[in-house]
Amino acid sequence: MEIAAISTVSVAPQSRRVLNVFSRNLGSASSLSFGFFQKEYCFKSASLRVSAAASMDAVTAEKFSPASFLDKKETGVLHFVKYHGLGNDFILVDNRDSSEPKITQEQAAKLCDRNFGVGADGVIFAMPGVNGTDYSMRIFNSDGSEPEMCGNGVRCFARFIAELENLQGKHSFTIHTGAGLIVPEIQDDGQVKVDMGTPILKAQDVPTKLPGNKGEAVVQAELVVDGESWNVTCVSMGNPHCITFGKKGGLNLKVDDLNLPEIGPKFEHHEMFPARTNTEFVEVLSRSHLKMRVWERGAGATLACGTGACALVVAAVLEGRADRKCMVDLPGGPLEIEWKQEDNHIYMTGPAEAVFYGSALL
């Protein structure tokens, strides 16, 4: 049974709209009719209109493949596909015809708003490659800031490219990011394995103002947050991460007990992190099984963070808490992470799925 719906949503004070077209397979029944409904809400000078109509024949997934849908050229309209990687969700934009993003950071923040826009953790642009790479990737966070890279985002990017280029089976390509070269490989089962490169441990390169205590690395160092001492390890995956397994002298962390919206921002904006930081709170279940919650720089609490999962495995190994290959449980699901000793590279394997296609009037 294929459910299809169309909705129009205002995302700007000028009452401009986002048109979402989406479909979802729910089983084996042959058809479904919605009956028509329409609701209109007003706030400030903008209006929100949501409507769904007709039967499954009105919209089908086959009619809205990225290859055909994103080929549309309309002035003042942004076509996109919504993807998620373990619930970490992104608006993907085909930007291969330009080295400049099709929308501004302010527009991206409005689209990412979950009440007044499409709703996402960020907007990702598929752009022309540079320096011999196949593609370039840029991201605007939900607050409009631009991070260097995103692990879950790069898996979504890989699946997006595969759809655009109609790639079947196992494929890999090179991506230029703000964190350097990233190489994803789409597996036969649809999962995406990503060579995330080597971790950066030198304190000033993370960057953190905490002094190195293990060579130039910061490992199990003391960080005072709101009057309490935490043990932290600092790792960069091209973007900064602060990983903690608990408070100094305290019991092992139980991540489900954390008040993440309260403690997360205090880590993110701590004076020891000049570029702010992503923060991973980690619970050790075994030497090959870790559980984490994340507060992302510029996005807040999210269901998954790929670079964070990579960084925490590095931290767990450096602190002697885990082996080099681990399953990492995130709120949105598990990722397989391996820090290979032979090449010092970190490999992340996990899913990425398309959710719906849409168009925004700019």
GROMACS .gro file of C-alpha atoms in nm:
model
  362
    1MET     CA    1   0.000   0.000   0.000
    2GLU     CA    2   0.150   0.330  -0.108
    3ILE     CA    3   0.047   0.636   0.089
    4ALA     CA    4   0.098   0.966  -0.087
    5ALA     CA    5   0.035   1.320   0.022
    6ILE     CA    6   0.103   1.678  -0.075
    7SER     CA    7   0.148   1.960   0.174
    8THR     CA    8   0.220   2.331   0.148
    9VAL     CA    9   0.400   2.500   0.434
   10SER     CA   10   0.491   2.866   0.483
   11VAL     CA   11   0.850   2.918   0.603
   12ALA     CA   12   0.905   3.292   0.565
   13PRO     CA   13   0.733   3.610   0.686
   14GLN     CA   14   0.638   3.682   0.323
   15SER     CA   15   0.405   3.377   0.329
   16ARG     CA   16   0.619   3.180   0.088
   17ARG     CA   17   0.567   2.808   0.084
   18VAL     CA   18   0.738   2.474   0.096
   19LEU     CA   19   0.574   2.201  -0.109
   20ASN     CA   20   0.643   1.852   0.022
   21VAL     CA   21   0.561   1.551  -0.189
   22PHE     CA   22   0.613   1.223  -0.013
   23SER     CA   23   0.517   0.860  -0.032
   24ARG     CA   24   0.563   0.564   0.195
   25ASN     CA   25   0.509   0.195   0.146
   26LEU     CA   26   0.298   0.062   0.431
   27GLY     CA   27   0.211  -0.290   0.327
   28SER     CA   28   0.041  -0.499   0.068
   29ALA     CA   29  -0.304  -0.339   0.031
   30SER     CA   30  -0.369  -0.218  -0.319
   31SER     CA   31  -0.504   0.130  -0.254
   32LEU     CA   32  -0.586   0.391   0.004
   33SER     CA   33  -0.802   0.703  -0.015
   34PHE     CA   34  -0.756   0.985   0.231
   35GLY     CA   35  -1.057   1.202   0.175
   36PHE     CA   36  -0.963   1.569   0.161
   37PHE     CA   37  -0.862   1.771   0.463
   38GLN     CA   38  -0.718   2.117   0.501
   39LYS     CA   39  -0.603   2.321   0.798
   40GLU     CA   40  -0.471   2.674   0.816
   41TYR     CA   41  -0.277   2.830   1.101
   42CYS     CA   42  -0.164   3.193   1.137
   43PHE     CA   43   0.139   3.324   1.322
   44LYS     CA   44   0.282   3.675   1.291
   45SER     CA   45   0.253   3.767   0.925
   46ALA     CA   46   0.305   3.414   0.795
   47SER     CA   47   0.048   3.143   0.738
   48LEU     CA   48   0.076   2.767   0.743
   49ARG     CA   49  -0.140   2.554   0.520
   50VAL     CA   50  -0.133   2.177   0.524
   51SER     CA   51  -0.339   1.973   0.284
   52ALA     CA   52  -0.358   1.614   0.169
   53ALA     CA   53  -0.590   1.491  -0.098
   54ALA     CA   54  -0.707   1.224  -0.338
   55SER     CA   55  -0.602   0.862  -0.358
   56MET     CA   56  -0.276   0.679  -0.411
   57ASP     CA   57  -0.313   0.742  -0.784
   58ALA     CA   58  -0.254   1.115  -0.734
   59VAL     CA   59   0.111   1.079  -0.633
   60THR     CA   60   0.338   0.777  -0.653
   61ALA     CA   61   0.698   0.720  -0.562
   62GLU     CA   62   0.782   0.623  -0.919
   63LYS     CA   63   0.684   0.968  -1.045
   64PHE     CA   64   0.914   1.141  -0.799
   65SER     CA   65   1.256   0.982  -0.834
   66PRO     CA   66   1.541   1.226  -0.767
   67ALA     CA   67   1.665   1.195  -1.126
   68SER     CA   68   1.338   1.327  -1.269
   69PHE     CA   69   1.217   1.546  -0.986
   70LEU     CA   70   1.542   1.739  -0.937
   71ASP     CA   71   1.586   1.795  -1.311
   72LYS     CA   72   1.305   2.051  -1.296
   73LYS     CA   73   1.436   2.404  -1.358
   74GLU     CA   74   1.209   2.668  -1.208
   75THR     CA   75   1.315   3.020  -1.116
   76GLY     CA   76   1.284   3.087  -0.744
   77VAL     CA   77   1.219   2.723  -0.656
   78LEU     CA   78   1.451   2.493  -0.461
   79HIS     CA   79   1.396   2.121  -0.524
   80PHE     CA   80   1.530   1.886  -0.259
   81VAL     CA   81   1.516   1.534  -0.117
   82LYS     CA   82   1.487   1.470   0.257
   83TYR     CA   83   1.715   1.193   0.389
   84HIS     CA   84   1.798   1.057   0.731
   85GLY     CA   85   2.079   0.851   0.877
   86LEU     CA   86   1.951   0.689   1.198
   87GLY     CA   87   1.715   0.981   1.249
   88ASN     CA   88   1.982   1.248   1.190
   89ASP     CA   89   1.792   1.416   0.907
   90PHE     CA   90   1.901   1.641   0.622
   91ILE     CA   91   1.767   1.834   0.326
   92LEU     CA   92   1.976   1.727   0.023
   93VAL     CA   93   2.018   1.974  -0.264
   94ASP     CA   94   2.155   1.895  -0.611
   95ASN     CA   95   2.411   2.175  -0.646
   96ARG     CA   96   2.637   2.002  -0.900
   97ASP     CA   97   2.603   2.289  -1.148
   98SER     CA   98   2.757   2.551  -0.917
   99SER     CA   99   3.030   2.591  -0.656
  100GLU     CA  100   2.806   2.830  -0.459
  101PRO     CA  101   2.516   2.698  -0.247
  102LYS     CA  102   2.172   2.760  -0.394
  103ILE     CA  103   2.042   2.908  -0.069
  104THR     CA  104   2.187   3.126   0.206
  105GLN     CA  105   2.263   3.017   0.559
  106GLU     CA  106   1.965   3.218   0.681
  107GLN     CA  107   1.734   3.042   0.434
  108ALA     CA  108   1.878   2.706   0.540
  109ALA     CA  109   1.801   2.779   0.905
  110LYS     CA  110   1.440   2.863   0.814
  111LEU     CA  111   1.400   2.542   0.612
  112CYS     CA  112   1.540   2.339   0.903
  113ASP     CA  113   1.291   2.481   1.152
  114ARG     CA  114   1.068   2.192   1.263
  115ASN     CA  115   0.767   2.412   1.334
  116PHE     CA  116   0.782   2.672   1.058
  117GLY     CA  117   0.984   2.492   0.789
  118VAL     CA  118   1.057   2.149   0.647
  119GLY     CA  119   1.243   2.035   0.957
  120ALA     CA  120   1.598   1.898   0.952
  121ASP     CA  121   1.929   1.893   1.135
  122GLY     CA  122   2.095   2.058   0.835
  123VAL     CA  123   2.101   2.128   0.461
  124ILE     CA  124   2.360   1.943   0.249
  125PHE     CA  125   2.472   2.056  -0.095
  126ALA     CA  126   2.611   1.812  -0.356
  127MET     CA  127   2.862   2.030  -0.543
  128PRO     CA  128   3.129   1.990  -0.815
  129GLY     CA  129   3.448   1.816  -0.708
  130VAL     CA  130   3.774   2.004  -0.652
  131ASN     CA  131   4.137   1.892  -0.659
  132GLY     CA  132   4.050   1.575  -0.849
  133THR     CA  133   3.763   1.460  -0.625
  134ASP     CA  134   3.434   1.339  -0.770
  135TYR     CA  135   3.217   1.574  -0.563
  136SER     CA  136   3.227   1.838  -0.292
  137MET     CA  137   2.998   1.853   0.009
  138ARG     CA  138   2.897   2.157   0.212
  139ILE     CA  139   2.657   2.168   0.505
  140PHE     CA  140   2.460   2.439   0.679
  141ASN     CA  141   2.345   2.343   1.028
  142SER     CA  142   1.995   2.409   1.158
  143ASP     CA  143   2.122   2.729   1.323
  144GLY     CA  144   2.276   2.848   0.994
  145SER     CA  145   2.636   2.778   1.094
  146GLU     CA  146   2.863   2.572   0.866
  147PRO     CA  147   3.044   2.268   1.009
  148GLU     CA  148   3.343   2.106   0.848
  149MET     CA  149   3.177   1.768   0.793
  150CYS     CA  150   2.905   1.532   0.915
  151GLY     CA  151   2.935   1.154   0.930
  152ASN     CA  152   2.565   1.071   0.902
  153GLY     CA  153   2.535   1.345   0.643
  154VAL     CA  154   2.804   1.193   0.423
  155ARG     CA  155   2.618   0.860   0.418
  156CYS     CA  156   2.303   1.043   0.308
  157PHE     CA  157   2.513   1.230   0.052
  158ALA     CA  158   2.642   0.900  -0.088
  159ARG     CA  159   2.293   0.755  -0.129
  160PHE     CA  160   2.175   1.083  -0.284
  161ILE     CA  161   2.454   1.073  -0.544
  162ALA     CA  162   2.376   0.708  -0.619
  163GLU     CA  163   2.013   0.804  -0.687
  164LEU     CA  164   2.110   1.103  -0.903
  165GLU     CA  165   2.361   0.905  -1.106
  166ASN     CA  166   2.146   0.589  -1.110
  167LEU     CA  167   2.429   0.381  -0.963
  168GLN     CA  168   2.347   0.018  -0.888
  169GLY     CA  169   2.528  -0.223  -0.657
  170LYS     CA  170   2.860  -0.152  -0.489
  171HIS     CA  171   3.013   0.188  -0.565
  172SER     CA  172   3.262   0.428  -0.409
  173PHE     CA  173   3.360   0.787  -0.487
  174THR     CA  174   3.570   1.068  -0.343
  175ILE     CA  175   3.423   1.371  -0.167
  176HIS     CA  176   3.594   1.696  -0.080
  177THR     CA  177   3.475   1.833   0.257
  178GLY     CA  178   3.585   2.097   0.503
  179ALA     CA  179   3.744   1.813   0.698
  180GLY     CA  180   3.941   1.687   0.397
  181LEU     CA  181   3.897   1.388   0.169
  182ILE     CA  182   3.616   1.144   0.256
  183VAL     CA  183   3.557   0.818   0.066
  184PRO     CA  184   3.214   0.651   0.105
  185GLU     CA  185   3.137   0.310  -0.041
  186ILE     CA  186   2.780   0.193  -0.095
  187GLN     CA  187   2.752  -0.175  -0.002
  188ASP     CA  188   2.548  -0.443  -0.176
  189ASP     CA  189   2.293  -0.432   0.109
  190GLY     CA  190   2.246  -0.056   0.073
  191GLN     CA  191   2.445   0.033   0.383
  192VAL     CA  192   2.721   0.290   0.339
  193LYS     CA  193   3.076   0.229   0.460
  194VAL     CA  194   3.281   0.546   0.491
  195ASP     CA  195   3.657   0.589   0.521
  196MET     CA  196   3.653   0.880   0.764
  197GLY     CA  197   4.029   0.933   0.752
  198THR     CA  198   4.259   0.962   1.053
  199PRO     CA  199   4.169   1.117   1.389
  200ILE     CA  200   4.335   1.442   1.494
  201LEU     CA  201   4.460   1.435   1.854
  202LYS     CA  202   4.693   1.735   1.888
  203ALA     CA  203   4.519   1.973   2.128
  204GLN     CA  204   4.565   2.293   1.929
  205ASP     CA  205   4.437   2.122   1.613
  206VAL     CA  206   4.116   1.985   1.770
  207PRO     CA  207   4.102   2.276   1.877
  208THR     CA  208   4.097   2.293   2.256
  209LYS     CA  209   4.275   2.514   2.507
  210LEU     CA  210   4.310   2.216   2.741
  211PRO     CA  211   4.683   2.130   2.761
  212GLY     CA  212   4.802   1.800   2.620
  213ASN     CA  213   4.856   1.542   2.893
  214LYS     CA  214   4.943   1.241   2.677
  215GLY     CA  215   5.204   1.377   2.441
  216GLU     CA  216   5.014   1.655   2.263
  217ALA     CA  217   4.679   1.478   2.306
  218VAL     CA  218   4.413   1.550   2.569
  219VAL     CA  219   4.314   1.216   2.725
  220GLN     CA  220   4.107   1.181   3.043
  221ALA     CA  221   4.176   1.542   3.131
  222GLU     CA  222   3.977   1.738   3.386
  223LEU     CA  223   3.717   1.984   3.257
  224VAL     CA  224   3.516   2.187   3.505
  225VAL     CA  225   3.162   2.244   3.378
  226ASP     CA  226   2.919   2.440   3.594
  227GLY     CA  227   3.126   2.368   3.904
  228GLU     CA  228   3.161   1.992   3.844
  229SER     CA  229   3.471   1.809   3.721
  230TRP     CA  230   3.436   1.580   3.421
  231ASN     CA  231   3.697   1.351   3.263
  232VAL     CA  232   3.720   1.432   2.893
  233THR     CA  233   3.916   1.323   2.587
  234CYS     CA  234   3.936   1.557   2.288
  235VAL     CA  235   3.936   1.428   1.930
  236SER     CA  236   3.882   1.593   1.593
  237MET     CA  237   3.739   1.410   1.294
  238GLY     CA  238   3.784   1.730   1.097
  239ASN     CA  239   3.532   1.877   1.343
  240PRO     CA  240   3.588   1.906   1.720
  241HIS     CA  241   3.461   1.651   1.971
  242CYS     CA  242   3.473   1.633   2.349
  243ILE     CA  243   3.408   1.281   2.476
  244THR     CA  244   3.327   1.198   2.836
  245PHE     CA  245   3.263   0.869   3.013
  246GLY     CA  246   3.165   1.042   3.337
  247LYS     CA  247   3.253   1.280   3.615
  248LYS     CA  248   3.589   1.276   3.789
  249GLY     CA  249   3.584   1.014   4.064
  250GLY     CA  250   3.225   0.922   3.979
  251LEU     CA  251   3.054   0.603   3.869
  252ASN     CA  252   3.031   0.500   3.505
  253LEU     CA  253   2.794   0.726   3.315
  254LYS     CA  254   2.432   0.623   3.258
  255VAL     CA  255   2.350   0.827   2.950
  256ASP     CA  256   1.973   0.784   2.976
  257ASP     CA  257   1.981   0.972   3.307
  258LEU     CA  258   2.137   1.286   3.157
  259ASN     CA  259   1.950   1.613   3.122
  260LEU     CA  260   2.108   1.670   2.783
  261PRO     CA  261   1.940   2.004   2.695
  262GLU     CA  262   2.077   2.147   3.022
  263ILE     CA  263   2.433   2.012   3.020
  264GLY     CA  264   2.498   1.997   2.644
  265PRO     CA  265   2.517   2.373   2.575
  266LYS     CA  266   2.756   2.421   2.868
  267PHE     CA  267   3.005   2.189   2.699
  268GLU     CA  268   2.944   2.331   2.351
  269HIS     CA  269   3.016   2.690   2.456
  270HIS     CA  270   3.286   2.616   2.714
  271GLU     CA  271   3.581   2.857   2.702
  272MET     CA  272   3.819   2.565   2.649
  273PHE     CA  273   3.674   2.513   2.300
  274PRO     CA  274   3.743   2.821   2.086
  275ALA     CA  275   3.547   2.682   1.788
  276ARG     CA  276   3.276   2.538   2.018
  277THR     CA  277   3.251   2.158   2.030
  278ASN     CA  278   3.035   1.853   1.975
  279THR     CA  279   3.000   1.653   2.296
  280GLU     CA  280   2.952   1.279   2.332
  281PHE     CA  281   2.836   1.128   2.660
  282VAL     CA  282   2.927   0.760   2.660
  283GLU     CA  283   2.824   0.450   2.852
  284VAL     CA  284   3.041   0.137   2.819
  285LEU     CA  285   2.833  -0.179   2.781
  286SER     CA  286   3.130  -0.401   2.690
  287ARG     CA  287   3.467  -0.366   2.517
  288SER     CA  288   3.293  -0.394   2.181
  289HIS     CA  289   2.963  -0.223   2.261
  290LEU     CA  290   2.921   0.143   2.352
  291LYS     CA  291   2.616   0.363   2.399
  292MET     CA  292   2.613   0.738   2.345
  293ARG     CA  293   2.406   1.053   2.347
  294VAL     CA  294   2.527   1.357   2.163
  295TRP     CA  295   2.495   1.732   2.182
  296GLU     CA  296   2.596   1.863   1.838
  297ARG     CA  297   2.754   2.199   1.783
  298GLY     CA  298   2.502   2.411   1.598
  299ALA     CA  299   2.225   2.149   1.605
  300GLY     CA  300   2.174   2.051   1.970
  301ALA     CA  301   2.052   1.706   2.069
  302THR     CA  302   2.026   1.479   1.766
  303LEU     CA  303   1.940   1.113   1.720
  304ALA     CA  304   2.281   1.028   1.572
  305CYS     CA  305   2.623   1.174   1.497
  306GLY     CA  306   2.859   0.976   1.274
  307THR     CA  307   3.175   1.174   1.342
  308GLY     CA  308   3.088   1.160   1.712
  309ALA     CA  309   3.060   0.781   1.703
  310CYS     CA  310   3.401   0.766   1.537
  311ALA     CA  311   3.555   1.008   1.787
  312LEU     CA  312   3.419   0.822   2.089
  313VAL     CA  313   3.567   0.490   1.974
  314VAL     CA  314   3.907   0.663   1.944
  315ALA     CA  315   3.860   0.806   2.293
  316ALA     CA  316   3.752   0.468   2.433
  317VAL     CA  317   4.061   0.301   2.287
  318LEU     CA  318   4.293   0.575   2.416
  319GLU     CA  319   4.140   0.544   2.764
  320GLY     CA  320   4.167   0.163   2.755
  321ARG     CA  321   3.793   0.111   2.774
  322ALA     CA  322   3.723  -0.061   2.441
  323ASP     CA  323   3.864  -0.252   2.145
  324ARG     CA  324   3.920  -0.096   1.804
  325LYS     CA  325   3.603  -0.237   1.650
  326CYS     CA  326   3.279  -0.149   1.825
  327MET     CA  327   2.906  -0.131   1.782
  328VAL     CA  328   2.791   0.213   1.893
  329ASP     CA  329   2.428   0.254   1.999
  330LEU     CA  330   2.283   0.597   1.928
  331PRO     CA  331   1.925   0.709   2.001
  332GLY     CA  332   1.843   0.656   1.631
  333GLY     CA  333   2.009   0.313   1.599
  334PRO     CA  334   2.351   0.143   1.579
  335LEU     CA  335   2.666   0.225   1.382
  336GLU     CA  336   2.962  -0.006   1.328
  337ILE     CA  337   3.292   0.175   1.388
  338GLU     CA  338   3.644   0.041   1.335
  339TRP     CA  339   3.972   0.222   1.401
  340LYS     CA  340   4.220   0.017   1.201
  341GLN     CA  341   4.566  -0.006   1.347
  342GLU     CA  342   4.737  -0.079   1.014
  343ASP     CA  343   4.643   0.251   0.845
  344ASN     CA  344   4.515   0.458   1.141
  345HIS     CA  345   4.193   0.523   0.946
  346ILE     CA  346   3.846   0.506   1.098
  347TYR     CA  347   3.569   0.326   0.909
  348MET     CA  348   3.200   0.386   0.977
  349THR     CA  349   2.920   0.164   0.844
  350GLY     CA  350   2.552   0.245   0.870
  351PRO     CA  351   2.227   0.316   0.684
  352ALA     CA  352   2.090   0.620   0.501
  353GLU     CA  353   1.736   0.646   0.365
  354ALA     CA  354   1.532   0.885   0.151
  355VAL     CA  355   1.218   1.015   0.323
  356PHE     CA  356   1.045   1.246   0.074
  357TYR     CA  357   1.095   1.492  -0.213
  358GLY     CA  358   0.996   1.855  -0.193
  359SER     CA  359   1.017   2.203  -0.340
  360ALA     CA  360   1.063   2.535  -0.162
  361LEU     CA  361   0.961   2.871  -0.306
  362LEU     CA  362   1.251   3.108  -0.238
   0.00000   0.00000   0.00000
